[in-house]
CSV table of C-alpha atoms in Angstrom, one decimal:
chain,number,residue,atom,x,y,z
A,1,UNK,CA,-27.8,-24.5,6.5
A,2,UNK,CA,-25.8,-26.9,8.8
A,3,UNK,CA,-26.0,-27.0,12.2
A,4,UNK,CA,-24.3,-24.6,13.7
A,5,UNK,CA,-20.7,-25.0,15.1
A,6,UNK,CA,-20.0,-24.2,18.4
A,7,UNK,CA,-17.7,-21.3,18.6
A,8,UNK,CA,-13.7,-21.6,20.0
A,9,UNK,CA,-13.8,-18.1,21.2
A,10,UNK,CA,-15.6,-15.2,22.0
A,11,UNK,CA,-13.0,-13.7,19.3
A,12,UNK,CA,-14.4,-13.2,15.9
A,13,UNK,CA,-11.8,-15.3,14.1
A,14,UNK,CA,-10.6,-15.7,10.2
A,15,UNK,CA,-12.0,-19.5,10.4
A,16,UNK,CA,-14.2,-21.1,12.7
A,17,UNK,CA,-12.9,-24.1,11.8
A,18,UNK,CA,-9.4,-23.8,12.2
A,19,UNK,CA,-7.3,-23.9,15.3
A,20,UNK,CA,-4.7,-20.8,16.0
A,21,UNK,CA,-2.1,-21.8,18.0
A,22,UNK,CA,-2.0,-18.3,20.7
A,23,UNK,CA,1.0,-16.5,19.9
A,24,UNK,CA,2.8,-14.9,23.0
A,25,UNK,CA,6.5,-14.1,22.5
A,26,UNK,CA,8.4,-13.1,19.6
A,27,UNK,CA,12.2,-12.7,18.7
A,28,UNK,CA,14.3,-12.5,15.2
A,29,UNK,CA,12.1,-14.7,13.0
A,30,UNK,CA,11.3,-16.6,15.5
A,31,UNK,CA,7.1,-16.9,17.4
A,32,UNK,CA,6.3,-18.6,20.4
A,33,UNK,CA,3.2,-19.8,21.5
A,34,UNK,CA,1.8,-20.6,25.2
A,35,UNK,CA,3.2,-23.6,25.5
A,36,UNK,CA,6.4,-23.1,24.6
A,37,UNK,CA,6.5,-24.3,21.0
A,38,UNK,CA,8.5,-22.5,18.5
A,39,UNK,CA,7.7,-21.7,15.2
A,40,UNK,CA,9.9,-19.7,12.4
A,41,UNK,CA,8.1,-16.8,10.8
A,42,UNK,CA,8.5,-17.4,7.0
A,43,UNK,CA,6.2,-15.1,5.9
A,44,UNK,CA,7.2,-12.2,8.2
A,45,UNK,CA,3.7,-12.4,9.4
A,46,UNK,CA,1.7,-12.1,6.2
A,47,UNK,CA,4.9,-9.8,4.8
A,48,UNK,CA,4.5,-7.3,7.6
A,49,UNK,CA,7.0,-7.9,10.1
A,50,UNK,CA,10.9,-7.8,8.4
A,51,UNK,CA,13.0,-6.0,11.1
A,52,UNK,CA,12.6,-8.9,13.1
A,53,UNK,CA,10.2,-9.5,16.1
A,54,UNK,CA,11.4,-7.5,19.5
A,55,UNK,CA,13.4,-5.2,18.5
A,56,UNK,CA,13.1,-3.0,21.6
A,57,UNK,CA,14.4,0.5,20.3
A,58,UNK,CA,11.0,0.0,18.6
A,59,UNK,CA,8.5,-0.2,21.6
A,60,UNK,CA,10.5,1.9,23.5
A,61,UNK,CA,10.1,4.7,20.6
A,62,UNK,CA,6.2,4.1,20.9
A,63,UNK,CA,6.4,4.2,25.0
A,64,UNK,CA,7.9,7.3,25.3
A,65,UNK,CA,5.5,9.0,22.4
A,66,UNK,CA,2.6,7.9,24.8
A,67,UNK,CA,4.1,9.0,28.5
A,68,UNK,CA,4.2,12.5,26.4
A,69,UNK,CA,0.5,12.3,24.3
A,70,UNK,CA,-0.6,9.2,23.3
A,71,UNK,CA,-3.7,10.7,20.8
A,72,UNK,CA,-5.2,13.9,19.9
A,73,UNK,CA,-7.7,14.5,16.6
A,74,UNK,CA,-6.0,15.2,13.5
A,75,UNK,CA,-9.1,17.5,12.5
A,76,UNK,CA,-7.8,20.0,15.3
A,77,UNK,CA,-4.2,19.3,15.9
A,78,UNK,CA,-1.0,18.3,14.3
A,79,UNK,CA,1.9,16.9,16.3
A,80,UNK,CA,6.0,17.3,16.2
A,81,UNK,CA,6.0,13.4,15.4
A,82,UNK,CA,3.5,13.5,12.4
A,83,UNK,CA,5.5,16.5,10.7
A,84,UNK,CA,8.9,15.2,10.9
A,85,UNK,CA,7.8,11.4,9.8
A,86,UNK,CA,5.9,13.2,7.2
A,87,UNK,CA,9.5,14.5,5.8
A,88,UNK,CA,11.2,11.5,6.6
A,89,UNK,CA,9.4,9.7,4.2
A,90,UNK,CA,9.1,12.0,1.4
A,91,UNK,CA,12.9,12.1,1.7
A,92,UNK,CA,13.2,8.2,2.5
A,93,UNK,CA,11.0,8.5,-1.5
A,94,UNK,CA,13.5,10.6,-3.1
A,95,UNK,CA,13.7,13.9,-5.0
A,96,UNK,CA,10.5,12.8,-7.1
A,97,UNK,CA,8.6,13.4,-3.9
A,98,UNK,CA,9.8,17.0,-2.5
A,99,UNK,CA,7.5,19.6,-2.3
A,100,UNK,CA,4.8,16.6,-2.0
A,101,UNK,CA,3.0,15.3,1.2
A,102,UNK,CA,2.0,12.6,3.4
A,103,UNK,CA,-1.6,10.9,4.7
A,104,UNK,CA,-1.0,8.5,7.7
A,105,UNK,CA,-3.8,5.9,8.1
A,106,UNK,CA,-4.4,2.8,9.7
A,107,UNK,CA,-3.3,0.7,7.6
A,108,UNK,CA,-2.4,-0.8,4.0
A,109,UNK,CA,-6.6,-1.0,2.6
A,110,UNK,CA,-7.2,2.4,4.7
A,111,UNK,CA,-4.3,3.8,2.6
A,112,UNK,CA,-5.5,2.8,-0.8
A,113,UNK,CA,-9.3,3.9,-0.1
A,114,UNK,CA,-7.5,7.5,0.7
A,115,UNK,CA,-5.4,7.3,-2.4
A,116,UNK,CA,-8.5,6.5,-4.4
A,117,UNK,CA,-10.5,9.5,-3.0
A,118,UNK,CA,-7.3,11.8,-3.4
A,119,UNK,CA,-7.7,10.5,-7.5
A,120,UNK,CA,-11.0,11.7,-7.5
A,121,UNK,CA,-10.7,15.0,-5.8
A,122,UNK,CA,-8.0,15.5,-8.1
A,123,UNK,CA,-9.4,15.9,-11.3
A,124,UNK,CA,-12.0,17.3,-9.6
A,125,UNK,CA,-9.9,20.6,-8.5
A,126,UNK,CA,-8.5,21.0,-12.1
A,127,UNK,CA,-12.2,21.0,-13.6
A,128,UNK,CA,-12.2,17.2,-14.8
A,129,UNK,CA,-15.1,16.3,-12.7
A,130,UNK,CA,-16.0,13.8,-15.3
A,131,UNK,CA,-13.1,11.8,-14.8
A,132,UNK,CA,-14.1,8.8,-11.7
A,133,UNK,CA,-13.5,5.4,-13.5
A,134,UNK,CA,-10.0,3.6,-11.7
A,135,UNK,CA,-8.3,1.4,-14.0
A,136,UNK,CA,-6.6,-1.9,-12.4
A,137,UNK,CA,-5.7,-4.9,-13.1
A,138,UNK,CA,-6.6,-8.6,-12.9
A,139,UNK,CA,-5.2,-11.1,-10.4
A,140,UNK,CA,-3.9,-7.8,-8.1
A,141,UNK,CA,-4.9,-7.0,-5.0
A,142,UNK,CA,-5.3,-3.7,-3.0
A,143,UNK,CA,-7.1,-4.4,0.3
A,144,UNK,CA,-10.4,-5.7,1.9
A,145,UNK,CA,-12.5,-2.5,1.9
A,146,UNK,CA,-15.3,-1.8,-0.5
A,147,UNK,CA,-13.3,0.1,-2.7
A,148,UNK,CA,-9.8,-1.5,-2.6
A,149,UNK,CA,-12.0,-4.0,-3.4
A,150,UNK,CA,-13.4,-2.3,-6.1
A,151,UNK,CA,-10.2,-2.5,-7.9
A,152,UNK,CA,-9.0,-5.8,-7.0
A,153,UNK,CA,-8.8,-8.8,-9.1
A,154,UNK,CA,-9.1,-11.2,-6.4
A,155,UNK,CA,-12.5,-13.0,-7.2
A,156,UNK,CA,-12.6,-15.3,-4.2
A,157,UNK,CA,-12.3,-12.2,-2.3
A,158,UNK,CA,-14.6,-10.0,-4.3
A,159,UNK,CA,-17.4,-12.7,-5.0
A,160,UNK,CA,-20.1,-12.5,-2.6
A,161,UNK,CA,-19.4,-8.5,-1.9
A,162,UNK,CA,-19.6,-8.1,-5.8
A,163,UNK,CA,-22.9,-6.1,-5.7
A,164,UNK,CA,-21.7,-3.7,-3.3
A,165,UNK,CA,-18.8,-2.9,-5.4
A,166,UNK,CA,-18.7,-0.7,-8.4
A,167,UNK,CA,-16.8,-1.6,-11.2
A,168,UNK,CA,-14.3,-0.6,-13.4
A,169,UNK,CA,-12.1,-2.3,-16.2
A,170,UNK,CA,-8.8,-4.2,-15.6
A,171,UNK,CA,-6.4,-5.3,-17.4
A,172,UNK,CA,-4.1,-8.2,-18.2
A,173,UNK,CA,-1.3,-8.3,-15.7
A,174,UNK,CA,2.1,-9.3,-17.2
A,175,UNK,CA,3.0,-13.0,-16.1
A,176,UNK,CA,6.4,-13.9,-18.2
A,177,UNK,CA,5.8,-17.4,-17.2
A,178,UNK,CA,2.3,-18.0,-19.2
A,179,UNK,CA,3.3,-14.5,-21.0
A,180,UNK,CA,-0.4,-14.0,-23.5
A,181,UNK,CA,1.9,-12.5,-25.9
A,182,UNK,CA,5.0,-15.2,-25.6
A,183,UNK,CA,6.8,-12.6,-24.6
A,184,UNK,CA,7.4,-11.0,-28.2
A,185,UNK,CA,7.5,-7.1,-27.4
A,186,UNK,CA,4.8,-8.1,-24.5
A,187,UNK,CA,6.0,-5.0,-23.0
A,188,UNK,CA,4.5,-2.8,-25.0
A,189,UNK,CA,1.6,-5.7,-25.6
A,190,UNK,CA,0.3,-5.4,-21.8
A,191,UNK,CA,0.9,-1.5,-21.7
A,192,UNK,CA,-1.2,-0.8,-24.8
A,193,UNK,CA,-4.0,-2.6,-22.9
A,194,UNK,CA,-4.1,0.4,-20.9
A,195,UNK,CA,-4.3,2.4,-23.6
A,196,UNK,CA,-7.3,0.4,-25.1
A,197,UNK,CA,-8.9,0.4,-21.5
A,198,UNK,CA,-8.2,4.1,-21.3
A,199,UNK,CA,-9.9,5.1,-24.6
A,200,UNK,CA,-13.1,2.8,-23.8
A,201,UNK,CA,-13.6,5.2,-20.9
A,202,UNK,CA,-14.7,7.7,-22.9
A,203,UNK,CA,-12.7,10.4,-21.0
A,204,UNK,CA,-14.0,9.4,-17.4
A,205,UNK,CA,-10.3,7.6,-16.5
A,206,UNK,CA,-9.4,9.3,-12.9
A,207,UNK,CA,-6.4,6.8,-12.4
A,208,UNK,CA,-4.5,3.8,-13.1
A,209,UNK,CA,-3.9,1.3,-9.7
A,210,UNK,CA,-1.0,-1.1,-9.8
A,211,UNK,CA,1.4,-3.3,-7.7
A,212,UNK,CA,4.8,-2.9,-9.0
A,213,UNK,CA,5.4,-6.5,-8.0
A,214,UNK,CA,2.4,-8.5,-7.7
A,215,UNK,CA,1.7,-10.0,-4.0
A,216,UNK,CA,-1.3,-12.2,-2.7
A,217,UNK,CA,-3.0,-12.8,-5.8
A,218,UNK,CA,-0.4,-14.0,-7.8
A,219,UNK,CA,2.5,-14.3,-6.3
A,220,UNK,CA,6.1,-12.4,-7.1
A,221,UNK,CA,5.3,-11.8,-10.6
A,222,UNK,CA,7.9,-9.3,-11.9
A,223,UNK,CA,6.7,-7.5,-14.8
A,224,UNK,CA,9.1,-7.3,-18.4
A,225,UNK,CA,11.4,-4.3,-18.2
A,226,UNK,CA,10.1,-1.7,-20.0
A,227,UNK,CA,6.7,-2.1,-19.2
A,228,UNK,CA,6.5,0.5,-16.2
A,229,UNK,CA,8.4,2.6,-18.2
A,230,UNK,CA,5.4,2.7,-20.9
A,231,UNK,CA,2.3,2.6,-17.9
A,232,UNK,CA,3.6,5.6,-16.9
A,233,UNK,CA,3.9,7.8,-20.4
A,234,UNK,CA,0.5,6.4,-21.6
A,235,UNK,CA,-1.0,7.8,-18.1
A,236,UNK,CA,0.9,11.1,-18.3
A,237,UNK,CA,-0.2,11.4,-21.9
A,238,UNK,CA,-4.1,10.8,-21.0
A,239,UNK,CA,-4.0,12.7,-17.7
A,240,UNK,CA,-4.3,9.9,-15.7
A,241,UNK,CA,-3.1,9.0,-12.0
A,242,UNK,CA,-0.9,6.5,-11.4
A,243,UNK,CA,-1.1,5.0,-8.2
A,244,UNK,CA,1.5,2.6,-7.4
A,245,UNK,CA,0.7,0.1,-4.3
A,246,UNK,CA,3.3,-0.4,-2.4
A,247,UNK,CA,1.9,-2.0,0.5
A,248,UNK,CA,3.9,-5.3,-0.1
A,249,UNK,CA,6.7,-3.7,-1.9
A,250,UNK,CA,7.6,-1.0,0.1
A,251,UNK,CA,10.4,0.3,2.3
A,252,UNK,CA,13.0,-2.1,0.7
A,253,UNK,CA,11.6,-5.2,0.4
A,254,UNK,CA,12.9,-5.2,-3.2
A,255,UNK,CA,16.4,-3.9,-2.6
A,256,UNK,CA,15.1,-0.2,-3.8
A,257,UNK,CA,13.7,1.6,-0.9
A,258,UNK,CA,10.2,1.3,-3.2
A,259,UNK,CA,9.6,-1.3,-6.1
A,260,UNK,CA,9.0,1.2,-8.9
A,261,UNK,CA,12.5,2.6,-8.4
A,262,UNK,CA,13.8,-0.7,-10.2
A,263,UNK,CA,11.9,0.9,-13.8
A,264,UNK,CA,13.0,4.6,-12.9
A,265,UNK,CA,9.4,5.8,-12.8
A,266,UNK,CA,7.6,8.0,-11.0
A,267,UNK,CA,3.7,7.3,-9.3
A,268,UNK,CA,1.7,10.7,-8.8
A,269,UNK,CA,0.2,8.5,-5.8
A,270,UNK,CA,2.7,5.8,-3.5
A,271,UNK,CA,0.8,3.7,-1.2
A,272,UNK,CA,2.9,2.0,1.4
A,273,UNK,CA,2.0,-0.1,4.7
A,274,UNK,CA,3.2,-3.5,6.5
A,275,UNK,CA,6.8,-3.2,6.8
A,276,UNK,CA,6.0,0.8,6.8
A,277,UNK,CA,5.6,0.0,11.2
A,278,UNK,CA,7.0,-3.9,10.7
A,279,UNK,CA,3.5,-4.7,12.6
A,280,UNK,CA,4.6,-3.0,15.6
A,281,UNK,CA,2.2,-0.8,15.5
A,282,UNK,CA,-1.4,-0.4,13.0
A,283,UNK,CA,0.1,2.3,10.3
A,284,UNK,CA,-0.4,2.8,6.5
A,285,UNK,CA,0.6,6.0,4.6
A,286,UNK,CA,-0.2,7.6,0.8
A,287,UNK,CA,2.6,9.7,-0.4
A,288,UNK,CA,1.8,12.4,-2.4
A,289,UNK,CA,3.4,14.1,-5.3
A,290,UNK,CA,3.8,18.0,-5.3
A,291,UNK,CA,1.6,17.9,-8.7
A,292,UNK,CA,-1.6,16.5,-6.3
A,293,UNK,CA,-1.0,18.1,-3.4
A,294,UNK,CA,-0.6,21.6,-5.3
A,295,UNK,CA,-4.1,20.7,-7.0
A,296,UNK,CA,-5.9,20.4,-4.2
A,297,UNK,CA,-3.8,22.9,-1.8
A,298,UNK,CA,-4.2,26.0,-4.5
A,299,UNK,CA,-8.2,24.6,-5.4
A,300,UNK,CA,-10.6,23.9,-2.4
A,301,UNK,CA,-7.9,24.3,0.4
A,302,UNK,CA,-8.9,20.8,1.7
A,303,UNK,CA,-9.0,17.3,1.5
A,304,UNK,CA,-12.8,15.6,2.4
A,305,UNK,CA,-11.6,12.7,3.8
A,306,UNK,CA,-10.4,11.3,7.3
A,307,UNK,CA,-10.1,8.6,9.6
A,308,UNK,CA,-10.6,9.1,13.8
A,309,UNK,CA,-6.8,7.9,14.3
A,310,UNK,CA,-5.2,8.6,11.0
A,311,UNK,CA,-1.8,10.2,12.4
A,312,UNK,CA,-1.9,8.6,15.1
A,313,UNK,CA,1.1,9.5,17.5
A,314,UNK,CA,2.2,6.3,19.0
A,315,UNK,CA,1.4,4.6,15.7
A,316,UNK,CA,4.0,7.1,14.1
A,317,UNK,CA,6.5,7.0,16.6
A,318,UNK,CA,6.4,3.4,15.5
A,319,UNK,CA,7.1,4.0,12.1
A,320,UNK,CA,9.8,6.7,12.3
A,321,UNK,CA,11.9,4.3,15.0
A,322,UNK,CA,11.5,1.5,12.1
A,323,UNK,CA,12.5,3.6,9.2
A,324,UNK,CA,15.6,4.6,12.0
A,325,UNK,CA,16.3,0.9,12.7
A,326,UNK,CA,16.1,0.1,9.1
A,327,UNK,CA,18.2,2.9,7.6
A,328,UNK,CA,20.6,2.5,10.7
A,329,UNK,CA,21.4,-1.4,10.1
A,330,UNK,CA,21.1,-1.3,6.3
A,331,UNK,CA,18.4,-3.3,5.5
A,332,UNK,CA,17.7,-2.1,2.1
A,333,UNK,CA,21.5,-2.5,0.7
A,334,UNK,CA,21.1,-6.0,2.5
A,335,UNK,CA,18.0,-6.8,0.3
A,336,UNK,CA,19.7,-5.6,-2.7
A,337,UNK,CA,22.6,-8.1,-2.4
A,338,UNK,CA,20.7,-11.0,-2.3
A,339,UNK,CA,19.0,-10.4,-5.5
């Protein structure tokens, strides 16, 4: 081992190696740091932030939530903000969503663990408790935790953590620009490798995980049209999940208030997070289709799972002033007319 380098910070940093300028002031697409230097957000902060940095209707949304309660345990108590956010969302999803339900975490890899464990309980509560194994596929990914990790296809990310992780099968994700099928019916080419991957389970399939649009791993790949379209059948037609990760892809980022309403299909499980609070506040959520939710609500009568500050209040207030903000200034017809 080389000797050891001393450390910048008592902060427990993404690189010791590298220097992060200290951000203190944001505005529009614009971050300052301490000494005055100004840099223009690109990214949107790692594709969180993309209502803009200080938009003050937001903060003063979360202020007022905390003068009033800023935290109580979602085990015991639910709160005015949680339930109407709840329905603003499953509206904000569409009419494939009423009747469904909404889990607020922390966060986008909180959100997918939760939507994992929802799978499970699932086939559980209709007396499939053989079914466990979630499908994926390769080059995607779906969060840092052990089991987003699970069904990731990030291997830099998964590498050293690999025998901590159980494993499941992935599949080929559609790339049109190297296309493994030159893009001769590779529609229906990538989709019957869920099929294949499906069968090889030997009826232990719980759910299929995808990004509509693939983010970190590889970058803005847009599957063929028509592919979606067959995903969705051949997981209908095996009674599997489909869980559609919109973490990245969420809340208009596409021009559709959710990525897979550009195919016209319908996940039985939405994950959505970063521009769900534009980073102004730690928030992830899992909507859930009536079809789930009626599962479990008519079966065991709960769901054994939770996080100390899923729900959180001034977390939420968060969100429901950005979905506001964002609905108020048109944000989504904006992103569809650039397309």
């Amino acid at each position: 081992m080389d000797d050891p380098v001393p450390l910048p910070s008592a902060l427990l940093r993404r690189s010791f190696r590298k220097a992060f300028p200290p951000a203190v002031r944001g505005e529009g697409v614009y971050l300052w740091d301490d000494r005055g230097q100004r840099y223009l957000d690109f990214s949107g902060s790692a594709a969180v932030n993309f209502i803009g940095h200080g938009v003050q209707e937001i903060p003063d949304a979360m202020a007022a939530q905390a003068r009033h309660l800023e935290f109580v345990h979602s085990s015991q108590f639910t709160t005015p903000v949680a339930e109407e956010y709840a329905q603003d969302l499953l509206n904000f999803a569409g009419d494939n969503f009423q009747g469904g339900c909404v889990y607020f975490t922390s966060g986008g890899s909180e959100a997918i663990e939760t939507a994992l464990k929802l799978a499970r309980q699932y086939q559980v509560e209709i007396g499939q408790s053989e079914r466990y194994q979630v499908l994926s596929r390769s080059q995607s990914y779906h969060g840092s935790t052990l089991g987003a990790l699970a069904v990731s296809g990030n291997k830099r990310r998964r590498e050293i953590y690999l025998p901590m992780v159980r494993e499941f099968a992935q599949i080929a994700l559609p790339y049109c620009y190297r296309c493994a099928y030159d893009c001769e019916e590779c529609a229906r080419e990538y989709a019957e490798e869920l099929e294949r991957a499906i069968a090889l389970t030997n009826g232990e399939a719980a759910a299929f995980i995808s990004e509509p649009v693939s983010g970190a791993t590889l970058g803005a790949a847009v599957p063929p049209d028509g592919y979606f379209q067959q995903v969705a059948e051949i997981c209908r037609r095996h009674g599997v999940l489909f869980i559609a990760d919109e973490v990245m892809t969420g809340m208009g980022r596409t021009g559709r208030n959710f990525a897979v309403e550009h195919w016209s299909v319908t996940p039985d499980i939405l994950v959505t997070a970063k521009g769900l609070s534009s980073g102004y506040a730690p928030l992830g959520a899992v909507l859930v289709s009536k079809k789930v939710a009626d599962a479990i609500s008519s079966g065991s009568g709960s769901f054994l799972h939770g996080f100390t500050y899923n729900s959180h209040p001034v977390s939420l207030a968060a969100g429901r002033a950005v979905l506001r903000y964002l609905q108020k200034v048109k944000l989504v017809q904006a992103a569809d007319s650039t397309r």
